[in-house]
């Protein structure tokens, strides 16, 4: 996984083997304390990586739930709430770049993803070196607050990543690409010609590149075979949280993932007219994915 | 003190899903995944060993629930018994309620030790006599026979729950009982099977907005108008049925403010309450969440009066426990007869007792190896860090497949029933 671009890439902190830290963790109780020498940014990358792993795992659980004839409602609700919490926090602190870079650079297999569970399980307060108020935002709140102030760029890493990441990435990268047009778009990518890398040509092109796969539907040639394969596996109902929750209920509607949809659509007012058409296309694509 | 040990009875079964003593403690009922109910009876104290209370032996076994198929939804309904609750004894027969995910049944368990003999029209084997041979009249007489325990279903309370029933609770008025599923609580009259009253409904109009479910419910032991229900968000609501027909508005809300220093993505999951039990006195209630047991004073809603850590060493393992789904395990808890000790299960076939008065706690293990009949249970210890002492078990060695979810305490004596996955252990206190 090649790393390019002007920013440093932070590798995830690997699992600490048995030793001093582990003994300290257990003997002192549940709160871990960082040793002085640890780089806060590396830890943040590690945290984001694990948070993403947790999100992927949760989505997988929900998918398995959905495959059961009658899912355990309590379990489904708890997992769904966890997913919402993670997504809200991810939307709130805009840490996509670190996540995708780290994931792009590490090439971890699924078994390696759950590293350093202690970091993930610890207090959210200790991240980023200061107390962070955990804001529980409803989806309405999420929409309004999603004015991107973070200057970090988001590089689209597509490939054998879970669809969850991609879906989340799409929503955010769309926003960033939207607003970063005039500054030029980072050429950070990850995997060479297998991904939908963004070019610096503007939001419209960015959308086209990011959603290259979706051009299949429109009959456009030159679609990425890798992306095609990726999306052919995506079960439309994978993200249909509501179906899992309702189980026996009829007419599944879009669940929490429609906040990405609404994120995209809500920024119609921010974008210029040329992007409005792309937003509509995005809406359309999202609807198809989620299967509503 | 709260040490138990002396005699152990061990019974093997299908996966045990519920355990409950009756009101006298003479009978112990277990339900299992196969829909069977097995009732154990305490033997009378033997004259040879007057100091030893009787052992529990199998008294009755019957198939309570069968697997069903819901044709409308194309779903199979599990026959697993989720809960058993005994009715207070009114006459010679015993009654209990058993429930699976959808249907509650009232069972009558009665003894038969006599049978009529000497019918006029029938032979002893039941064949009818040739009427022409009947020349005299005789009155049938009851003759003793071997004890037979019969279980017969007296009521079937069906079709009232869309979601999975997690709790049933008999009211102190002995006429009504409640059944709770994930989103609704219904009130039944024990005599009436074709009607129930919905008293709590937390189903949102739009199921997308569902974020909280009901996890347990129980009637107050003395006040027949009061019940509580717990939620997956760690709250307990106390409701008064006199206030309104639909008790969506709680009378009291018990919730402990979250500790911000312990906040994580798993905070909500581990705050989900898996069991709620009133004390026998009715003054307190106990809740079990993933890591702790909390005692609440019904007069104080803001926080529990006592909190006991069951296995705090798991807090740093929550991510792994989420991955292997153990974090969703629903542990039950119970009070002893005089509300001085509470008990709950843990992993590695450990169970924990907390003495509220002496502020002591003990960890014990239910296993074949460590419990021979007449042996004293040895307290166990989990090593959470540093050097592992002899006989301690390190957290990493715990077997998370061996979980004790169901425990029960005799209503008067120090006799406990502890269910591991397939085995029922009964421990008695040494006198």
mmCIF file of C-alpha atoms in Angstrom, chain B residues 35-388:
data_model
loop_
_atom_site.group_PDB
_atom_site.id
_atom_site.type_symbol
_atom_site.label_atom_id
_atom_site.label_comp_id
_atom_site.label_asym_id
_atom_site.label_seq_id
_atom_site.Cartn_x
_atom_site.Cartn_y
_atom_site.Cartn_z
ATOM 1 C CA UNK B 35 -39.217 -27.077 26.330
ATOM 2 C CA UNK B 36 -39.135 -29.462 29.243
ATOM 3 C CA UNK B 37 -39.813 -28.674 32.865
ATOM 4 C CA UNK B 38 -38.148 -30.799 35.520
ATOM 5 C CA UNK B 39 -39.291 -30.402 39.093
ATOM 6 C CA UNK B 40 -37.160 -31.544 42.002
ATOM 7 C CA UNK B 41 -38.529 -32.234 45.435
ATOM 8 C CA UNK B 42 -36.654 -31.965 48.658
ATOM 9 C CA UNK B 43 -36.613 -35.215 50.520
ATOM 10 C CA UNK B 44 -37.783 -35.112 54.075
ATOM 11 C CA UNK B 45 -35.005 -34.927 56.608
ATOM 12 C CA UNK B 46 -33.683 -38.354 57.154
ATOM 13 C CA UNK B 47 -33.569 -39.721 60.634
ATOM 14 C CA UNK B 48 -30.021 -40.940 60.139
ATOM 15 C CA UNK B 49 -28.639 -37.512 59.470
ATOM 16 C CA UNK B 50 -30.845 -35.050 61.266
ATOM 17 C CA UNK B 51 -28.466 -32.219 60.633
ATOM 18 C CA UNK B 52 -28.542 -32.592 56.942
ATOM 19 C CA UNK B 53 -31.458 -31.297 55.030
ATOM 20 C CA UNK B 54 -32.909 -33.502 52.425
ATOM 21 C CA UNK B 55 -31.537 -33.766 48.972
ATOM 22 C CA UNK B 56 -33.439 -32.775 45.919
ATOM 23 C CA UNK B 57 -34.561 -35.562 43.653
ATOM 24 C CA UNK B 58 -36.561 -35.566 40.495
ATOM 25 C CA UNK B 59 -40.241 -35.272 41.267
ATOM 26 C CA UNK B 60 -41.852 -34.645 37.912
ATOM 27 C CA UNK B 61 -40.823 -34.141 34.325
ATOM 28 C CA UNK B 62 -43.090 -32.921 31.585
ATOM 29 C CA UNK B 63 -42.980 -31.338 28.207
ATOM 30 C CA UNK B 64 -44.261 -27.830 28.690
ATOM 31 C CA UNK B 65 -43.812 -26.288 25.268
ATOM 32 C CA UNK B 66 -43.339 -27.716 21.832
ATOM 33 C CA UNK B 67 -41.686 -25.991 18.905
ATOM 34 C CA UNK B 68 -44.253 -24.191 16.853
ATOM 35 C CA UNK B 69 -44.316 -22.738 13.439
ATOM 36 C CA UNK B 70 -45.840 -19.361 12.803
ATOM 37 C CA UNK B 71 -47.201 -19.750 9.309
ATOM 38 C CA UNK B 72 -48.041 -16.118 8.927
ATOM 39 C CA UNK B 73 -44.491 -14.967 9.433
ATOM 40 C CA UNK B 74 -42.728 -18.133 8.382
ATOM 41 C CA UNK B 75 -40.931 -18.287 11.667
ATOM 42 C CA UNK B 76 -40.265 -21.085 14.032
ATOM 43 C CA UNK B 77 -41.126 -20.365 17.635
ATOM 44 C CA UNK B 78 -38.598 -21.830 20.000
ATOM 45 C CA UNK B 79 -39.815 -24.132 22.688
ATOM 46 C CA UNK B 80 -37.155 -22.977 25.105
ATOM 47 C CA UNK B 81 -38.604 -22.136 28.503
ATOM 48 C CA UNK B 82 -37.666 -18.561 29.285
ATOM 49 C CA UNK B 83 -39.182 -18.298 32.739
ATOM 50 C CA UNK B 84 -41.013 -20.329 35.349
ATOM 51 C CA UNK B 85 -42.936 -18.756 38.199
ATOM 52 C CA UNK B 86 -44.732 -20.656 40.926
ATOM 53 C CA UNK B 87 -48.116 -19.652 42.234
ATOM 54 C CA UNK B 88 -48.573 -19.602 46.007
ATOM 55 C CA UNK B 89 -50.029 -22.894 47.082
ATOM 56 C CA UNK B 90 -53.757 -22.870 47.726
ATOM 57 C CA UNK B 91 -54.605 -26.534 47.971
ATOM 58 C CA UNK B 92 -52.975 -29.905 47.601
ATOM 59 C CA UNK B 93 -51.902 -29.222 44.048
ATOM 60 C CA UNK B 94 -49.053 -26.995 42.916
ATOM 61 C CA UNK B 95 -49.372 -24.522 40.099
ATOM 62 C CA UNK B 96 -46.712 -22.897 38.014
ATOM 63 C CA UNK B 97 -46.543 -20.631 34.995
ATOM 64 C CA UNK B 98 -44.044 -21.461 32.302
ATOM 65 C CA UNK B 99 -43.398 -19.437 29.210
ATOM 66 C CA UNK B 100 -41.490 -19.603 25.968
ATOM 67 C CA UNK B 101 -41.093 -16.681 23.583
ATOM 68 C CA UNK B 102 -44.774 -16.379 22.780
ATOM 69 C CA UNK B 103 -47.054 -18.505 24.959
ATOM 70 C CA UNK B 104 -47.566 -18.784 28.695
ATOM 71 C CA UNK B 105 -49.030 -21.926 30.213
ATOM 72 C CA UNK B 106 -50.446 -22.626 33.631
ATOM 73 C CA UNK B 107 -49.572 -26.116 34.805
ATOM 74 C CA UNK B 108 -51.149 -28.030 37.631
ATOM 75 C CA UNK B 109 -48.898 -30.513 39.336
ATOM 76 C CA UNK B 110 -50.770 -32.936 41.506
ATOM 77 C CA UNK B 111 -50.068 -36.158 43.257
ATOM 78 C CA UNK B 112 -52.058 -39.260 42.953
ATOM 79 C CA UNK B 113 -51.475 -42.033 45.441
ATOM 80 C CA UNK B 114 -54.836 -43.739 45.424
ATOM 81 C CA UNK B 115 -57.000 -45.152 42.740
ATOM 82 C CA UNK B 116 -60.519 -46.372 42.684
ATOM 83 C CA UNK B 117 -61.018 -50.074 42.360
ATOM 84 C CA UNK B 118 -64.087 -52.224 42.094
ATOM 85 C CA UNK B 119 -66.133 -50.665 39.360
ATOM 86 C CA UNK B 120 -69.442 -52.144 38.480
ATOM 87 C CA UNK B 121 -69.243 -52.006 34.757
ATOM 88 C CA UNK B 122 -65.512 -52.263 34.100
ATOM 89 C CA UNK B 123 -62.896 -54.869 34.773
ATOM 90 C CA UNK B 124 -59.748 -53.923 36.577
ATOM 91 C CA UNK B 125 -57.915 -53.462 33.310
ATOM 92 C CA UNK B 126 -60.599 -51.114 31.978
ATOM 93 C CA UNK B 127 -62.495 -53.407 29.672
ATOM 94 C CA UNK B 128 -66.192 -53.231 29.983
ATOM 95 C CA UNK B 129 -67.865 -56.206 31.554
ATOM 96 C CA UNK B 130 -70.536 -58.052 29.738
ATOM 97 C CA UNK B 131 -73.722 -56.456 31.115
ATOM 98 C CA UNK B 132 -75.407 -59.796 31.456
ATOM 99 C CA UNK B 133 -72.806 -60.871 33.994
ATOM 100 C CA UNK B 134 -73.468 -57.961 36.296
ATOM 101 C CA UNK B 135 -75.650 -59.291 39.058
ATOM 102 C CA UNK B 136 -74.669 -57.245 42.079
ATOM 103 C CA UNK B 137 -73.969 -53.613 42.825
ATOM 104 C CA UNK B 138 -70.729 -52.582 44.404
ATOM 105 C CA UNK B 139 -69.238 -49.253 45.309
ATOM 106 C CA UNK B 140 -65.703 -48.549 44.079
ATOM 107 C CA UNK B 141 -63.150 -48.120 46.823
ATOM 108 C CA UNK B 142 -59.964 -46.108 46.827
ATOM 109 C CA UNK B 143 -56.919 -48.282 47.159
ATOM 110 C CA UNK B 144 -53.383 -47.016 47.642
ATOM 111 C CA UNK B 145 -51.078 -47.047 44.695
ATOM 112 C CA UNK B 146 -47.559 -45.939 43.921
ATOM 113 C CA UNK B 147 -47.195 -42.218 43.980
ATOM 114 C CA UNK B 148 -47.762 -40.677 40.625
ATOM 115 C CA UNK B 149 -47.115 -37.041 39.904
ATOM 116 C CA UNK B 150 -49.198 -35.618 37.129
ATOM 117 C CA UNK B 151 -48.698 -32.369 35.337
ATOM 118 C CA UNK B 152 -51.615 -31.087 33.348
ATOM 119 C CA UNK B 153 -51.947 -27.818 31.454
ATOM 120 C CA UNK B 154 -54.834 -25.861 32.866
ATOM 121 C CA UNK B 155 -54.587 -22.637 30.899
ATOM 122 C CA UNK B 156 -52.838 -21.550 27.760
ATOM 123 C CA UNK B 157 -52.294 -17.815 27.355
ATOM 124 C CA UNK B 158 -51.410 -17.311 23.733
ATOM 125 C CA UNK B 159 -51.337 -14.777 20.949
ATOM 126 C CA UNK B 160 -50.742 -11.735 23.082
ATOM 127 C CA UNK B 161 -47.103 -11.013 22.316
ATOM 128 C CA UNK B 162 -45.609 -9.897 19.062
ATOM 129 C CA UNK B 163 -42.104 -9.845 20.486
ATOM 130 C CA UNK B 164 -40.224 -12.297 22.662
ATOM 131 C CA UNK B 165 -41.446 -12.746 26.202
ATOM 132 C CA UNK B 166 -38.630 -12.163 28.677
ATOM 133 C CA UNK B 167 -40.481 -12.051 32.016
ATOM 134 C CA UNK B 168 -43.554 -13.239 33.839
ATOM 135 C CA UNK B 169 -44.495 -12.239 37.345
ATOM 136 C CA UNK B 170 -47.367 -13.338 39.552
ATOM 137 C CA UNK B 171 -49.132 -10.567 41.410
ATOM 138 C CA UNK B 172 -49.460 -10.672 45.175
ATOM 139 C CA UNK B 173 -53.205 -10.737 44.709
ATOM 140 C CA UNK B 174 -52.754 -14.243 43.269
ATOM 141 C CA UNK B 175 -55.344 -13.461 40.653
ATOM 142 C CA UNK B 176 -53.337 -11.674 38.024
ATOM 143 C CA UNK B 177 -49.915 -11.840 36.514
ATOM 144 C CA UNK B 178 -47.916 -9.836 34.022
ATOM 145 C CA UNK B 179 -45.956 -10.932 30.979
ATOM 146 C CA UNK B 180 -43.373 -8.703 29.369
ATOM 147 C CA UNK B 181 -41.800 -8.822 25.938
ATOM 148 C CA UNK B 182 -39.280 -6.473 24.350
ATOM 149 C CA UNK B 183 -41.760 -3.676 23.841
ATOM 150 C CA UNK B 184 -44.934 -4.416 25.752
ATOM 151 C CA UNK B 185 -46.218 -5.623 29.089
ATOM 152 C CA UNK B 186 -49.559 -7.361 29.404
ATOM 153 C CA UNK B 187 -51.699 -8.013 32.460
ATOM 154 C CA UNK B 188 -53.568 -11.285 32.648
ATOM 155 C CA UNK B 189 -56.177 -12.797 34.887
ATOM 156 C CA UNK B 190 -55.169 -16.346 35.698
ATOM 157 C CA UNK B 191 -58.653 -17.547 34.890
ATOM 158 C CA UNK B 192 -59.058 -15.799 31.573
ATOM 159 C CA UNK B 193 -57.028 -16.832 28.584
ATOM 160 C CA UNK B 194 -58.665 -15.025 25.719
ATOM 161 C CA UNK B 195 -58.046 -11.528 26.955
ATOM 162 C CA UNK B 196 -55.174 -9.580 28.385
ATOM 163 C CA UNK B 197 -54.691 -5.916 29.118
ATOM 164 C CA UNK B 198 -51.770 -4.035 27.731
ATOM 165 C CA UNK B 199 -50.306 -1.931 30.522
ATOM 166 C CA UNK B 200 -47.016 -0.781 29.035
ATOM 167 C CA UNK B 201 -46.229 -0.120 25.406
ATOM 168 C CA UNK B 202 -42.934 1.437 24.387
ATOM 169 C CA UNK B 203 -43.115 0.586 20.743
ATOM 170 C CA UNK B 204 -42.442 3.733 18.748
ATOM 171 C CA UNK B 205 -44.754 4.624 15.906
ATOM 172 C CA UNK B 206 -41.779 4.492 13.616
ATOM 173 C CA UNK B 207 -39.686 1.437 14.346
ATOM 174 C CA UNK B 208 -36.647 3.219 12.985
ATOM 175 C CA UNK B 209 -36.718 5.279 16.128
ATOM 176 C CA UNK B 210 -36.452 2.270 18.381
ATOM 177 C CA UNK B 211 -33.512 2.667 20.701
ATOM 178 C CA UNK B 212 -34.647 1.020 23.905
ATOM 179 C CA UNK B 213 -36.341 -2.255 24.810
ATOM 180 C CA UNK B 214 -37.823 -3.780 27.935
ATOM 181 C CA UNK B 215 -35.517 -6.349 29.452
ATOM 182 C CA UNK B 216 -37.302 -7.518 32.625
ATOM 183 C CA UNK B 217 -40.395 -6.831 34.686
ATOM 184 C CA UNK B 218 -41.677 -7.833 38.103
ATOM 185 C CA UNK B 219 -44.614 -7.187 40.395
ATOM 186 C CA UNK B 220 -43.992 -5.778 43.837
ATOM 187 C CA UNK B 221 -44.124 -8.597 46.410
ATOM 188 C CA UNK B 222 -46.669 -6.835 48.617
ATOM 189 C CA UNK B 223 -48.303 -4.013 46.714
ATOM 190 C CA UNK B 224 -50.496 -5.495 44.058
ATOM 191 C CA UNK B 225 -50.734 -2.220 42.153
ATOM 192 C CA UNK B 226 -46.993 -1.727 41.719
ATOM 193 C CA UNK B 227 -44.585 -3.234 39.248
ATOM 194 C CA UNK B 228 -41.227 -2.334 37.770
ATOM 195 C CA UNK B 229 -39.636 -2.865 34.414
ATOM 196 C CA UNK B 230 -36.050 -2.431 33.334
ATOM 197 C CA UNK B 231 -34.655 -1.338 30.002
ATOM 198 C CA UNK B 232 -31.683 -1.862 27.755
ATOM 199 C CA UNK B 233 -30.519 1.657 28.607
ATOM 200 C CA UNK B 234 -30.053 0.872 32.264
ATOM 201 C CA UNK B 235 -33.208 2.482 33.596
ATOM 202 C CA UNK B 236 -35.874 1.038 35.850
ATOM 203 C CA UNK B 237 -39.387 2.372 35.834
ATOM 204 C CA UNK B 238 -41.795 1.832 38.661
ATOM 205 C CA UNK B 239 -45.433 2.013 37.683
ATOM 206 C CA UNK B 240 -48.637 2.245 39.630
ATOM 207 C CA UNK B 241 -51.591 0.589 37.954
ATOM 208 C CA UNK B 242 -53.992 2.782 39.861
ATOM 209 C CA UNK B 243 -52.709 5.852 38.072
ATOM 210 C CA UNK B 244 -53.992 4.908 34.655
ATOM 211 C CA UNK B 245 -54.907 1.962 32.523
ATOM 212 C CA UNK B 246 -51.822 2.351 30.384
ATOM 213 C CA UNK B 247 -48.748 2.772 32.513
ATOM 214 C CA UNK B 248 -46.538 4.410 29.913
ATOM 215 C CA UNK B 249 -45.971 7.228 32.360
ATOM 216 C CA UNK B 250 -43.834 5.917 35.143
ATOM 217 C CA UNK B 251 -44.328 6.870 38.739
ATOM 218 C CA UNK B 252 -40.629 6.621 39.440
ATOM 219 C CA UNK B 253 -37.600 6.438 37.224
ATOM 220 C CA UNK B 254 -34.474 4.874 38.640
ATOM 221 C CA UNK B 255 -31.319 5.744 36.812
ATOM 222 C CA UNK B 256 -27.759 6.222 37.891
ATOM 223 C CA UNK B 257 -25.909 9.034 36.166
ATOM 224 C CA UNK B 258 -23.153 7.764 33.953
ATOM 225 C CA UNK B 259 -19.602 7.902 35.180
ATOM 226 C CA UNK B 260 -17.871 10.022 32.541
ATOM 227 C CA UNK B 261 -14.489 8.547 33.313
ATOM 228 C CA UNK B 262 -15.688 5.114 32.316
ATOM 229 C CA UNK B 263 -17.376 6.136 29.132
ATOM 230 C CA UNK B 264 -16.773 4.006 26.054
ATOM 231 C CA UNK B 265 -18.656 2.757 23.053
ATOM 232 C CA UNK B 266 -19.751 -0.166 25.160
ATOM 233 C CA UNK B 267 -21.175 1.902 27.981
ATOM 234 C CA UNK B 268 -24.733 1.504 26.862
ATOM 235 C CA UNK B 269 -24.482 -2.195 26.257
ATOM 236 C CA UNK B 270 -23.023 -2.918 29.647
ATOM 237 C CA UNK B 271 -25.576 -0.696 31.327
ATOM 238 C CA UNK B 272 -28.406 -2.769 29.882
ATOM 239 C CA UNK B 273 -30.205 -4.423 32.777
ATOM 240 C CA UNK B 274 -30.574 -8.162 32.416
ATOM 241 C CA UNK B 275 -32.599 -8.856 35.546
ATOM 242 C CA UNK B 276 -34.571 -6.998 38.202
ATOM 243 C CA UNK B 277 -35.748 -8.550 41.466
ATOM 244 C CA UNK B 278 -37.558 -7.061 44.406
ATOM 245 C CA UNK B 279 -36.304 -7.913 47.842
ATOM 246 C CA UNK B 280 -38.615 -10.101 49.910
ATOM 247 C CA UNK B 281 -39.359 -7.115 52.092
ATOM 248 C CA UNK B 282 -40.412 -5.022 49.140
ATOM 249 C CA UNK B 283 -38.287 -2.121 50.281
ATOM 250 C CA UNK B 284 -35.441 -2.678 47.838
ATOM 251 C CA UNK B 285 -34.900 -3.953 44.377
ATOM 252 C CA UNK B 286 -31.818 -5.388 42.776
ATOM 253 C CA UNK B 287 -30.704 -4.957 39.177
ATOM 254 C CA UNK B 288 -28.047 -6.839 37.271
ATOM 255 C CA UNK B 289 -26.150 -5.245 34.439
ATOM 256 C CA UNK B 290 -23.175 -6.729 32.679
ATOM 257 C CA UNK B 291 -20.513 -5.917 35.227
ATOM 258 C CA UNK B 292 -22.346 -5.185 38.451
ATOM 259 C CA UNK B 293 -25.237 -5.778 40.791
ATOM 260 C CA UNK B 294 -27.014 -2.734 42.180
ATOM 261 C CA UNK B 295 -29.367 -2.461 45.108
ATOM 262 C CA UNK B 296 -31.903 0.323 44.897
ATOM 263 C CA UNK B 297 -34.006 1.800 47.658
ATOM 264 C CA UNK B 298 -37.448 2.321 46.187
ATOM 265 C CA UNK B 299 -37.555 5.679 47.869
ATOM 266 C CA UNK B 300 -34.478 6.974 46.076
ATOM 267 C CA UNK B 301 -34.431 7.221 42.332
ATOM 268 C CA UNK B 302 -31.207 9.079 41.808
ATOM 269 C CA UNK B 303 -28.753 6.296 42.414
ATOM 270 C CA UNK B 304 -28.476 2.831 43.915
ATOM 271 C CA UNK B 305 -27.718 2.477 47.598
ATOM 272 C CA UNK B 306 -25.272 -0.352 47.016
ATOM 273 C CA UNK B 307 -23.210 -1.436 44.047
ATOM 274 C CA UNK B 308 -21.296 -4.675 43.845
ATOM 275 C CA UNK B 309 -18.771 -5.412 41.130
ATOM 276 C CA UNK B 310 -19.247 -8.896 39.808
ATOM 277 C CA UNK B 311 -16.284 -9.116 37.457
ATOM 278 C CA UNK B 312 -14.784 -5.680 37.026
ATOM 279 C CA UNK B 313 -11.702 -7.255 35.470
ATOM 280 C CA UNK B 314 -13.763 -7.701 32.333
ATOM 281 C CA UNK B 315 -14.054 -3.973 31.756
ATOM 282 C CA UNK B 316 -10.837 -3.879 29.778
ATOM 283 C CA UNK B 317 -11.965 -6.861 27.742
ATOM 284 C CA UNK B 318 -15.226 -5.415 26.555
ATOM 285 C CA UNK B 319 -14.159 -5.223 22.944
ATOM 286 C CA UNK B 320 -13.358 -8.922 22.813
ATOM 287 C CA UNK B 321 -16.499 -9.740 24.701
ATOM 288 C CA UNK B 322 -18.436 -7.717 22.188
ATOM 289 C CA UNK B 323 -16.810 -9.607 19.380
ATOM 290 C CA UNK B 324 -17.697 -13.013 20.786
ATOM 291 C CA UNK B 325 -21.142 -11.791 21.863
ATOM 292 C CA UNK B 326 -20.566 -12.529 25.527
ATOM 293 C CA UNK B 327 -21.331 -8.906 26.278
ATOM 294 C CA UNK B 328 -24.964 -9.695 25.522
ATOM 295 C CA UNK B 329 -25.203 -12.493 28.076
ATOM 296 C CA UNK B 330 -28.128 -11.983 30.389
ATOM 297 C CA UNK B 331 -27.209 -12.841 33.947
ATOM 298 C CA UNK B 332 -29.878 -13.205 36.583
ATOM 299 C CA UNK B 333 -29.596 -12.393 40.251
ATOM 300 C CA UNK B 334 -31.404 -13.401 43.422
ATOM 301 C CA UNK B 335 -31.875 -12.536 47.086
ATOM 302 C CA UNK B 336 -31.577 -14.898 49.990
ATOM 303 C CA UNK B 337 -34.525 -15.392 52.300
ATOM 304 C CA UNK B 338 -33.860 -12.487 54.626
ATOM 305 C CA UNK B 339 -32.437 -10.131 51.979
ATOM 306 C CA UNK B 340 -29.024 -10.074 53.582
ATOM 307 C CA UNK B 341 -27.129 -11.772 50.767
ATOM 308 C CA UNK B 342 -27.443 -11.481 47.007
ATOM 309 C CA UNK B 343 -26.096 -13.858 44.420
ATOM 310 C CA UNK B 344 -25.371 -13.788 40.730
ATOM 311 C CA UNK B 345 -23.450 -15.771 38.168
ATOM 312 C CA UNK B 346 -20.318 -15.102 36.170
ATOM 313 C CA UNK B 347 -18.027 -16.923 33.745
ATOM 314 C CA UNK B 348 -15.862 -19.990 34.172
ATOM 315 C CA UNK B 349 -18.761 -21.499 36.127
ATOM 316 C CA UNK B 350 -18.128 -18.992 38.859
ATOM 317 C CA UNK B 351 -20.885 -17.441 40.854
ATOM 318 C CA UNK B 352 -20.659 -14.602 43.316
ATOM 319 C CA UNK B 353 -22.333 -13.842 46.605
ATOM 320 C CA UNK B 354 -22.392 -10.462 48.271
ATOM 321 C CA UNK B 355 -23.200 -10.178 51.944
ATOM 322 C CA UNK B 356 -24.776 -6.793 52.370
ATOM 323 C CA UNK B 357 -24.449 -6.683 56.112
ATOM 324 C CA UNK B 358 -20.876 -7.849 56.534
ATOM 325 C CA UNK B 359 -19.719 -6.241 53.326
ATOM 326 C CA UNK B 360 -18.081 -9.443 52.228
ATOM 327 C CA UNK B 361 -18.159 -11.161 48.912
ATOM 328 C CA UNK B 362 -17.084 -14.560 47.759
ATOM 329 C CA UNK B 363 -16.523 -16.264 44.451
ATOM 330 C CA UNK B 364 -17.421 -19.916 44.197
ATOM 331 C CA UNK B 365 -17.260 -22.417 41.396
ATOM 332 C CA UNK B 366 -19.821 -24.928 40.277
ATOM 333 C CA UNK B 367 -18.000 -27.784 38.665
ATOM 334 C CA UNK B 368 -17.732 -31.500 38.984
ATOM 335 C CA UNK B 369 -14.076 -31.317 39.848
ATOM 336 C CA UNK B 370 -14.356 -28.873 42.647
ATOM 337 C CA UNK B 371 -17.608 -30.088 44.142
ATOM 338 C CA UNK B 372 -17.813 -33.567 45.431
ATOM 339 C CA UNK B 373 -20.763 -34.480 47.570
ATOM 340 C CA UNK B 374 -20.302 -33.411 51.140
ATOM 341 C CA UNK B 375 -17.299 -31.290 50.237
ATOM 342 C CA UNK B 376 -16.993 -27.692 51.193
ATOM 343 C CA UNK B 377 -16.826 -25.196 48.383
ATOM 344 C CA UNK B 378 -13.562 -23.436 48.215
ATOM 345 C CA UNK B 379 -13.601 -19.725 47.498
ATOM 346 C CA UNK B 380 -12.018 -18.859 44.153
ATOM 347 C CA UNK B 381 -10.121 -15.830 43.123
ATOM 348 C CA UNK B 382 -9.437 -14.235 39.792
ATOM 349 C CA UNK B 383 -6.047 -12.726 39.418
ATOM 350 C CA UNK B 384 -6.308 -9.357 37.784
ATOM 351 C CA UNK B 385 -2.716 -8.347 37.572
ATOM 352 C CA UNK B 386 0.741 -8.816 38.862
ATOM 353 C CA UNK B 387 1.907 -12.167 39.953
ATOM 354 C CA UNK B 388 -0.627 -14.891 39.947
#
